Coordinates of C-alpha atoms and ligand atoms in Angstrom, one line a residue:
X1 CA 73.9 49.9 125.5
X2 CA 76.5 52.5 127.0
X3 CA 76.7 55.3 124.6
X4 CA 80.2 55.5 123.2
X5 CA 82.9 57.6 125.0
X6 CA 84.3 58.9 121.3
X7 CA 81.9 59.8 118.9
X8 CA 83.9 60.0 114.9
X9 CA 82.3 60.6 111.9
X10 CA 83.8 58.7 109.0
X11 CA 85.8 61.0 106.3
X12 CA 82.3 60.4 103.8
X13 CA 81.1 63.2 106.0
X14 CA 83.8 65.8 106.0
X15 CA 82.1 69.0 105.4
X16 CA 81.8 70.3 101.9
X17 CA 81.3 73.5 103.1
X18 CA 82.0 76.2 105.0
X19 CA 79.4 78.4 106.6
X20 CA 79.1 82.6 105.9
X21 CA 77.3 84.2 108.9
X22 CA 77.2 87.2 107.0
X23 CA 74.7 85.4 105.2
X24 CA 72.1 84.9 108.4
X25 CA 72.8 88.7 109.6
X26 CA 69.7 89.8 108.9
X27 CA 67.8 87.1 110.0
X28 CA 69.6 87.6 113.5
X29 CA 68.8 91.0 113.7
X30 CA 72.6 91.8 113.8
X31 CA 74.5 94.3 111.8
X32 CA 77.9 94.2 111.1
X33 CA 79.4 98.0 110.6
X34 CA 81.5 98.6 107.4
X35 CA 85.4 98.0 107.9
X36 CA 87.0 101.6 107.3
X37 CA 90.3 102.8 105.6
X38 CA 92.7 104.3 108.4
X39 CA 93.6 107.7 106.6
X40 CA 89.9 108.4 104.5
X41 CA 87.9 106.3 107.2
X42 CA 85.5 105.5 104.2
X43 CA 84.7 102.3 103.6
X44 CA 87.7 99.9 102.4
X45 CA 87.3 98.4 98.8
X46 CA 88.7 94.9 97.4
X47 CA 91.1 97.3 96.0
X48 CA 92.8 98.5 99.5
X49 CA 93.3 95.1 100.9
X50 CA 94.7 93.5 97.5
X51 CA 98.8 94.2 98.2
X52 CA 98.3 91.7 101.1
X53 CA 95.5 89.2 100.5
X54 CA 94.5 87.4 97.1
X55 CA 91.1 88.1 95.7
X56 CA 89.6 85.1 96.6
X57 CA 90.2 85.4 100.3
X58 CA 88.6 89.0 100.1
X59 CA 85.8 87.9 98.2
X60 CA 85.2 85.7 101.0
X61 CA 85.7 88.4 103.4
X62 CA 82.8 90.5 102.4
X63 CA 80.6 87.1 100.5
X64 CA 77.0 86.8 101.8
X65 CA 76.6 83.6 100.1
X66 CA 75.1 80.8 102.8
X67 CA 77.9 77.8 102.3
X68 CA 81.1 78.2 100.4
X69 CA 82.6 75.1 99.1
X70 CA 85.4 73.9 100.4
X71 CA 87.8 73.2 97.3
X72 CA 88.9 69.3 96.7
X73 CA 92.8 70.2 97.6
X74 CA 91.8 71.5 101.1
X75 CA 89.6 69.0 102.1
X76 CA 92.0 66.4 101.0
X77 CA 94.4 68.2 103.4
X78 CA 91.9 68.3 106.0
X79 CA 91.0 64.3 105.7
X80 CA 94.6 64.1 107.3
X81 CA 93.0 64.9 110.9
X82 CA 89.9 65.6 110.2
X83 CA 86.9 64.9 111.3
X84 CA 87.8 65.3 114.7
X85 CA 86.7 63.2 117.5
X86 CA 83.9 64.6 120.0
X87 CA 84.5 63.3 123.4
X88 CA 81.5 62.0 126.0
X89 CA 83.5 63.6 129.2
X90 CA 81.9 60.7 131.3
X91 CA 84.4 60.4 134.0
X92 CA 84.9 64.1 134.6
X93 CA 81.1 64.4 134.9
X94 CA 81.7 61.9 137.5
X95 CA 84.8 63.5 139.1
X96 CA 82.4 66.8 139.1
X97 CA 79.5 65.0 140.2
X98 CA 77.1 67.0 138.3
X99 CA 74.1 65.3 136.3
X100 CA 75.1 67.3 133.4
X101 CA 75.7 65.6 130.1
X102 CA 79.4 67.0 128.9
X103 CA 80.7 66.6 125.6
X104 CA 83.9 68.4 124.1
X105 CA 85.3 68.7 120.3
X106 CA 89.0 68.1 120.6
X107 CA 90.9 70.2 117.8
X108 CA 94.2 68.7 119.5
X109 CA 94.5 66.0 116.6
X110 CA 95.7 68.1 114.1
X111 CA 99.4 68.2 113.4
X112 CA 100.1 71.9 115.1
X113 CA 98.2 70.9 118.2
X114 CA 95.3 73.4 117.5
X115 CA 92.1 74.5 115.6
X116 CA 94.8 77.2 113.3
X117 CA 95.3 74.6 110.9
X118 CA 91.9 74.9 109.7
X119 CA 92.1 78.0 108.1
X120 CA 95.8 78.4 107.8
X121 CA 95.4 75.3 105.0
X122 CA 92.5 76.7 102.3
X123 CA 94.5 80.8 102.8
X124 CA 97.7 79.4 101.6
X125 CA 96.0 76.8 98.9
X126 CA 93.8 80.4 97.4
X127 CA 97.2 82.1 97.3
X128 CA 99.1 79.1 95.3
X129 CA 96.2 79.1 93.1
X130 CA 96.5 83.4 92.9
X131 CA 100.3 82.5 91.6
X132 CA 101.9 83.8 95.4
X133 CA 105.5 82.4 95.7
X134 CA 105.5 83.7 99.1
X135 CA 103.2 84.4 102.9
X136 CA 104.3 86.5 105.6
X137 CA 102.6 86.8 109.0
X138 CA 103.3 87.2 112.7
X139 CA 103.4 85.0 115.8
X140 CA 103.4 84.9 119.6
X141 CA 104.0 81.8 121.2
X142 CA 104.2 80.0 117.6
X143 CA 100.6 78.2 117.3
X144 CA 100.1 80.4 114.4
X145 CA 103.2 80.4 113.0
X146 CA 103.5 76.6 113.0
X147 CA 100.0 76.3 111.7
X148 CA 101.3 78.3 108.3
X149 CA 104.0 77.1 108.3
X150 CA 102.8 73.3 107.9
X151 CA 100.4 74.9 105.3
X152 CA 103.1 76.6 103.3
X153 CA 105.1 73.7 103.1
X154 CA 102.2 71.4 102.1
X155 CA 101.5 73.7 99.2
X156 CA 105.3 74.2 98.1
X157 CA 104.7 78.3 99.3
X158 CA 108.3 79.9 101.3
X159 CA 106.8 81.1 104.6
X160 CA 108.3 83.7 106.4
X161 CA 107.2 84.1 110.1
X162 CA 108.2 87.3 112.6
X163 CA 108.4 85.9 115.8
X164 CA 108.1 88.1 118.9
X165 CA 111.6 88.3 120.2
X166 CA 110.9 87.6 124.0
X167 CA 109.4 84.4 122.8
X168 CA 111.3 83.4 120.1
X169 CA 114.5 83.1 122.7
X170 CA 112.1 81.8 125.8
X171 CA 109.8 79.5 123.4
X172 CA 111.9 77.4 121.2
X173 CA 110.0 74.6 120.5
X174 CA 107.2 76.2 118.6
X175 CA 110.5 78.1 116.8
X176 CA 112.0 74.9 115.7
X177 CA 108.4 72.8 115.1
X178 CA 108.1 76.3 112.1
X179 CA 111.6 75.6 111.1
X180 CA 111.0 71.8 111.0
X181 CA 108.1 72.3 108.2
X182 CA 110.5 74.9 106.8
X183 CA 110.1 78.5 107.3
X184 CA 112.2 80.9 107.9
X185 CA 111.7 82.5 111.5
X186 CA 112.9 85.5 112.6
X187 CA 113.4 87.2 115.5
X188 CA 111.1 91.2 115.2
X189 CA 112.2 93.5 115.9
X190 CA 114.5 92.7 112.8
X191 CA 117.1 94.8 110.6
X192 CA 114.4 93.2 107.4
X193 CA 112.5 95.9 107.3
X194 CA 111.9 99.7 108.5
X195 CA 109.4 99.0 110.9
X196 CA 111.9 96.8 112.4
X197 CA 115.0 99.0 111.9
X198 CA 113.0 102.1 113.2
X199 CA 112.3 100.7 117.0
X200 CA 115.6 99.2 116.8
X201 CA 117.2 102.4 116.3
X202 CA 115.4 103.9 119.4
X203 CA 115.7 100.6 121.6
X204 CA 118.5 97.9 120.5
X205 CA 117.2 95.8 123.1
X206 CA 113.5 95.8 122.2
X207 CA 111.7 92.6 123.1
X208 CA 109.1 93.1 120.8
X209 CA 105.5 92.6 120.6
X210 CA 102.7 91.2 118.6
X211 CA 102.0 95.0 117.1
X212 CA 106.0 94.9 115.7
X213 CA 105.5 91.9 114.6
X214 CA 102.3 92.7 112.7
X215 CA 104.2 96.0 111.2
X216 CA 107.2 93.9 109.8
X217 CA 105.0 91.3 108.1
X218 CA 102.8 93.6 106.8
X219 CA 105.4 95.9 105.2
X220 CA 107.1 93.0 103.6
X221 CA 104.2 91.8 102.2
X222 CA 103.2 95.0 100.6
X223 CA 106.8 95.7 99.2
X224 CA 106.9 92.2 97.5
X225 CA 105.1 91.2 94.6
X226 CA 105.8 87.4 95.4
X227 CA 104.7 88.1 98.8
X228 CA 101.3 88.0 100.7
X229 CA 100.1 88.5 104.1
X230 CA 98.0 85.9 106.3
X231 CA 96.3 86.2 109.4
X232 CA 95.4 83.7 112.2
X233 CA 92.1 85.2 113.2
X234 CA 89.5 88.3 113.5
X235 CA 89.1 88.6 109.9
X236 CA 85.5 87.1 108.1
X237 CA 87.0 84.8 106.3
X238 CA 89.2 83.0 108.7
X239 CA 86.1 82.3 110.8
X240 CA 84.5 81.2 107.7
X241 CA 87.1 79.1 107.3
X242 CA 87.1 77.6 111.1
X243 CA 83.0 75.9 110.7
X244 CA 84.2 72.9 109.6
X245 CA 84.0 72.5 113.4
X246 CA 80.6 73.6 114.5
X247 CA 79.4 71.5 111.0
X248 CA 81.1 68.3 112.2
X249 CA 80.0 69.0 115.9
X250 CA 75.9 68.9 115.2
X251 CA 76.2 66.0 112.9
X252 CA 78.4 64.4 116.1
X253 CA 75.3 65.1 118.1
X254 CA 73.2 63.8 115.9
X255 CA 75.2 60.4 115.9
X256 CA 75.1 60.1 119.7
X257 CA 71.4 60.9 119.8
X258 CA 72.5 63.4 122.4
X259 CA 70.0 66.5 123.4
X260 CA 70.4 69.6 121.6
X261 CA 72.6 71.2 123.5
X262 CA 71.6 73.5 126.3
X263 CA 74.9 75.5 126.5
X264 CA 78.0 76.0 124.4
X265 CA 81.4 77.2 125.6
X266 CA 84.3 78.5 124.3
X267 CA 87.3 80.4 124.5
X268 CA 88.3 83.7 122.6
X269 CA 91.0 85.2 121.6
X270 CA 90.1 87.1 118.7
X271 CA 87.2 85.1 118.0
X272 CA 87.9 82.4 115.3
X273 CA 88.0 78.8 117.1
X274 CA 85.2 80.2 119.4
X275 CA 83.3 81.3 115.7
X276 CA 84.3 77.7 114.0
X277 CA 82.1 76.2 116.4
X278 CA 79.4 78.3 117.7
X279 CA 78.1 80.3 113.9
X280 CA 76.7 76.3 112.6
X281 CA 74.3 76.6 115.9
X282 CA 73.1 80.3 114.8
X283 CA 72.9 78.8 111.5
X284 CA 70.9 76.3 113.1
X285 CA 68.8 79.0 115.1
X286 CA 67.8 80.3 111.7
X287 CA 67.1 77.5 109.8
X288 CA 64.9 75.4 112.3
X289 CA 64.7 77.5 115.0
X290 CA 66.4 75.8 117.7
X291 CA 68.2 77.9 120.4
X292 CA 71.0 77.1 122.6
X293 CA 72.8 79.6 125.2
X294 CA 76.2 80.2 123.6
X295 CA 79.1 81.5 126.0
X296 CA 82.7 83.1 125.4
X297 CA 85.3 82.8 128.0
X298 CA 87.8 85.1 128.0
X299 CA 90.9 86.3 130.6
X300 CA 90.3 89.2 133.1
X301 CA 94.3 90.1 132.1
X302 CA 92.5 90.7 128.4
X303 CA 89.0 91.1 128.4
X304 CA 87.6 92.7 125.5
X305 CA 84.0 91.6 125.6
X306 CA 83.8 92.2 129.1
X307 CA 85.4 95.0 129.9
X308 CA 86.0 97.0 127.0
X309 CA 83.9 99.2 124.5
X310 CA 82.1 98.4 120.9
X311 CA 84.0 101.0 119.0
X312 CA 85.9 101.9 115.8
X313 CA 89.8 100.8 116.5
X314 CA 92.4 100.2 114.8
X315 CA 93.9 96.2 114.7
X316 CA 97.3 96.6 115.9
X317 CA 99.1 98.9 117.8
X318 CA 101.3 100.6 115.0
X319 CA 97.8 101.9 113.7
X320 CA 98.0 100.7 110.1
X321 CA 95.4 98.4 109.6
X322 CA 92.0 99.7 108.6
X323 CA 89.7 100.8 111.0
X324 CA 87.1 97.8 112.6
X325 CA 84.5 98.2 114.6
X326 CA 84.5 95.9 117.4
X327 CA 84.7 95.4 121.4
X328 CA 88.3 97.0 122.1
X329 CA 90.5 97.8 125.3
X330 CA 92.3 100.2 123.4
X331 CA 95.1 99.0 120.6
X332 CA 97.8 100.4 122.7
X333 CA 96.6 98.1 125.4
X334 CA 99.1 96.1 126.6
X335 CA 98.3 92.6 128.3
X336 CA 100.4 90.8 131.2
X337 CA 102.2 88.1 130.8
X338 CA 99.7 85.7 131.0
X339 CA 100.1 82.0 130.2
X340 CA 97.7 81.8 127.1
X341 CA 99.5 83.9 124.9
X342 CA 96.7 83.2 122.1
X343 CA 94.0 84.9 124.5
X344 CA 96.1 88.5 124.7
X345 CA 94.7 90.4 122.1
X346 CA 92.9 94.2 122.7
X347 CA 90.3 93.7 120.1
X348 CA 87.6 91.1 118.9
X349 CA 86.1 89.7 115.7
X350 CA 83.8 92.2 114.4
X351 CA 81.3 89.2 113.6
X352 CA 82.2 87.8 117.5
X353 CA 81.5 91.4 118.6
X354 CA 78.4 92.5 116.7
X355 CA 76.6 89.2 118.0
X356 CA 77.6 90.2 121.5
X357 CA 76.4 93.7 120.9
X358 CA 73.3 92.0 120.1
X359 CA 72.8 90.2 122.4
X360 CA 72.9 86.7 121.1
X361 CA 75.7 85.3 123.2
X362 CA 77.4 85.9 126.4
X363 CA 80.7 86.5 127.6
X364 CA 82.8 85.9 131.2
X365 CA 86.5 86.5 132.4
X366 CA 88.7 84.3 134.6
X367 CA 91.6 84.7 136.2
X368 CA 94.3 81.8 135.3
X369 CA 95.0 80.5 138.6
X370 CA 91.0 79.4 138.6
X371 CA 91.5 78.5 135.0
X372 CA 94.7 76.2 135.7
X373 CA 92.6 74.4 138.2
X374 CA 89.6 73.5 135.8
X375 CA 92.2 72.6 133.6
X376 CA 93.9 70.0 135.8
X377 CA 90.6 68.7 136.9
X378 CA 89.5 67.9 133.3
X379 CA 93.2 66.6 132.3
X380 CA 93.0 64.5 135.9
X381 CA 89.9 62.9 134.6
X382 CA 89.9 62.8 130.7
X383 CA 93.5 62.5 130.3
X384 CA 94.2 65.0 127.7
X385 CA 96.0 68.1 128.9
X386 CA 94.5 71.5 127.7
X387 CA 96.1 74.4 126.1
X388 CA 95.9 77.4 128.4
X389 CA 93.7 79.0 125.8
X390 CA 91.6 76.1 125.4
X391 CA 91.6 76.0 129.6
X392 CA 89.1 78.8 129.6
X393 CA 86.5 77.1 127.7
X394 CA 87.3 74.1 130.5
X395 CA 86.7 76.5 132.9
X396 CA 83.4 77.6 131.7
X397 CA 82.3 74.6 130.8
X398 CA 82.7 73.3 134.3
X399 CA 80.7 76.5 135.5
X400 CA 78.0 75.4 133.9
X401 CA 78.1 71.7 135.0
X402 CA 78.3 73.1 138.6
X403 CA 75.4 75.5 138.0
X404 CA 73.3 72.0 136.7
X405 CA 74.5 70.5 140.0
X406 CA 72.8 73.3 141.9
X407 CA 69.6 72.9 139.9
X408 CA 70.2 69.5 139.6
X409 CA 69.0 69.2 136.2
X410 CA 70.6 66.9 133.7
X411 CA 71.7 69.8 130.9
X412 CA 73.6 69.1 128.1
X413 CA 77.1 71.3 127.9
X414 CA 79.5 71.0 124.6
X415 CA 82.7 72.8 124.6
X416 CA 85.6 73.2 122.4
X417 CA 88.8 72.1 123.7
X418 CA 90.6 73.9 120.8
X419 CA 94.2 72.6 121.6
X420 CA 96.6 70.7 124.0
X421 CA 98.6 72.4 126.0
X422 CA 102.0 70.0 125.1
X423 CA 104.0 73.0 124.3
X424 CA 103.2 74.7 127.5
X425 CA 104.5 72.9 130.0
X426 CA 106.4 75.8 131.5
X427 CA 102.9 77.5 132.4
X428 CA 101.5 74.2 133.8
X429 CA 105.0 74.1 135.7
X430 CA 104.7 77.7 137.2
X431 CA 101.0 76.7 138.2
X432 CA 101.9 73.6 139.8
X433 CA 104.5 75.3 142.0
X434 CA 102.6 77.9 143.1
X435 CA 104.0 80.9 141.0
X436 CA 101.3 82.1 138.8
X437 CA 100.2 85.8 139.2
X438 CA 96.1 86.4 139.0
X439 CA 95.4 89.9 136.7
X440 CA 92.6 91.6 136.8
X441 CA 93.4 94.9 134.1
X442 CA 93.2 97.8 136.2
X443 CA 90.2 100.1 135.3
X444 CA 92.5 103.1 135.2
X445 CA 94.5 101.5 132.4
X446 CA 91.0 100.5 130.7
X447 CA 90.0 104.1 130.7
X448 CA 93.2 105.3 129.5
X449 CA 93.5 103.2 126.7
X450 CA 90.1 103.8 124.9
X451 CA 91.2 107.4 125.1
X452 CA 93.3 106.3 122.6
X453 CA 90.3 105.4 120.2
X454 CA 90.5 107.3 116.8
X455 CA 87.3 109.4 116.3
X456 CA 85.0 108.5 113.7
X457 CA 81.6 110.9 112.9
Ligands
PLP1 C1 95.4 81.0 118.7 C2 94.7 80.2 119.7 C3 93.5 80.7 120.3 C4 93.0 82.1 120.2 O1 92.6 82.4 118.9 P1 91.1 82.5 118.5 O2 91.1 83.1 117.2 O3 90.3 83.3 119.5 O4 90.6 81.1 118.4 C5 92.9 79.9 121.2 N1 93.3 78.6 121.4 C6 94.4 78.1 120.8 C7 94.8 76.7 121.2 C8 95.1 78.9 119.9 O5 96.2 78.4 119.3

């Protein structure tokens, strides 16, 4: 019998669980530096990060505890698109002509488009529970926003998103998909608040960028007692929260009687879809000892792993988030224009980063014209069209099938296609007619930027 094209798992076998990392560490041989206060640069307490985040979430932040259970309320908002479907890639492998065995978890299905609902769902359920009337965060292109936003209105919470200005007048649709689940979206720089007022004053015609963005929220948050703060990714416990997909992925396997696999491949940003589905296979390394190669495919226009340093930084470029340590370009670095606008971030996880430090997986950059093309090819053969952030992981992916070409040996590869790319139609536009500018981020700018780094002894 063939083996089936789209392998499910039936909603009995939802994870219960989520998966800590911090808890395998050790056995890893990893260690994961203390996160420092910005002004003291000692070690922050629960008590430093409480104006923006409810206890539970930091208690899962620093937790060393092996599996955290996924409360009854989340999973019952999960079973709405989860477990998602892992695809057999059959007729690309074909298209590619590569004996390689390709599967790919599609995150696509879930009402945003993209992994964020994962984690966006269980941060605003712990801050209903914590009695928070209200959530504040940032967004880019919107796939965060919209991700909270669904979550806040699914939970009864008012969500109010900062929305960089340059694409909340040239992105619309991902403005009006937030205001469609009901927040309020605003454009930052805003008059709402004094971060917002302050660059106004010194440039009324700001476009704004993630770092503004990140100061408004933040600031609101910590002046309301209603209010908290949420983030997309980076943070412990939003990668915690993202396993559901590496968990659903091995069982998948399983199911298909497919080869363990000899490669994984995925995109990162700041680390968290990439996280969701490559920790369960560490998890796995430690538990029964079976090893895969696990790879993270980046852009050369932002390419932390690859080209920058493992160093104390701050998150965002206004400087007032504590101090991480992870692989940086500098947090006044500042990305071109690329296409996947969930990809341009100057830092890393610290988990995604202390893993690389260590050795335990590896990293590569590409340039998006090379990026659009794998993309295309994959859509050309397997029909669905891939986010420009998920494109990298295509990208990589096919690397690896070409490389088992060359060796001609029948490898397995699995890869996370972590969102369509329906909402970025523009970028597949540009591409199509020939407009799209390669960056490579000039070493001079590299250098200058981690001259920036704050000095810690
Ligand atoms: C936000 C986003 C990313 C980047 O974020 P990570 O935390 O690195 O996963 C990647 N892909 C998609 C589709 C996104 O929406």
């Amino acid at each position: 019998m063939e083996e089936s094209v789209k392998i499910l798992l039936p909603e009995s076998e939802l994870p219960t669980h989520w998966y800590n990392l911090n808890a395998d560490l050790g056995a890893l041989g990893v260690e994961l530096p203390p996160v420092l206060h910005p002004g003291t640069k000692q070690p922050v307490g629960p008590a430093d990060l409480a104006p923006l985040f409810p206890e539970a979430l930091i208690a899962q932040e620093v937790s060393t505890e092996r599996y955290i259970e996924i409360p009854e309320p989340v999973r019952d908002i999960y079973r709405l698109w989860r477990p998602t479907p892992l695809f057999r890639a059959r007729r690309w492998e074909k298209a590619l002509d590569t004996p390689a065995r390709i599967y790919y978890k599609y995150e696509g299905v879930s009402p945003t488009g993209s992994h964020k609902p994962n984690t966006a769902v269980p941060q605003v359920y712990y801050n209903a529970q914590e009695g928070v009337r209200r959530i504040t965060t940032e967004t880019g292109a919107g796939q965060w926003g919209s991700a909270l936003s669904f979550a806040c209105q699914v939970f009864g919470l008012e969500c109010k998103v900062y929305m960089v200005r340059v694409s909340y007048e040239q992105k619309p649709y991902r403005r009006v998909l937030m205001q469609a689940w009901g927040a309020a979206v605003v454009p930052s720089p805003s008059t709402e608040t004094e971060a917002g007022r302050r660059v106004l004053a010194e440039d009324p015609d700001s476009t704004g960028s993630l770092g503004i963005a990140i100061s408004e929220a933040v600031e609101e948050a910590a002046t309301r007692n209603d209010t908290k703060y949420a983030l997309g990714s980076v943070l412990n416990h939003v990668l915690l929260h993202q396993t559901v997909i590496g968990q659903e992925v091995i069982r998948q396997l399983e199911r298909a009687g497919a080869d363990w696999p000899d490669v994984i491949v995925g995109c990162v940003g700041g680390g968290s879809n990439f996280a969701g589905f490559a920790f369960p296979f560490l998890a796995e390394r430690v538990r029964s000892g079976r090893t895969t190669r696990i790879v993270a495919v980046e852009p050369t226009a932002a390419p932390s792993l690859t080209r920058g340093v493992y160093a104390y930084d701050f998150g965002d470029t206004a400087r007032l988030t504590p101090l991480v340590k992870m692989y940086t370009l500098g947090h006044d670095f500042i990305p071109a224009p690329i296409h996947a606008g969930g990809l341009r971030y100057h830092g890393m996880s610290p988990q995604v980063s202390a893993l690389y430090a260590a050795g335990l997986i590896e990293a590569r950059s590409v340039p998006q014209n090379p990026m659009f093309a794998a993309a295309l090819s994959f859509a050309r053969s397997e029909g669905i069209v891939p986010a420009p952030e998920a494109g990298h992981a295509v990208w990589g992916a096919m690397q690896e099938a070409l490389a088992a070409r060359e060796a001609g040996e029948a490898r397995t590869i699995v890869f996370n296609l972590c969102g369509h790319g329906h909402f970025d139609l523009s970028a597949y536009e540009a591409y199509l007619a020939g407009k799209l500018e390669d960056y490579e981020y000039p070493e001079e700018a590299v250098r200058k930027s981690l001259e920036a780094l704050p000095q810690i002894d």
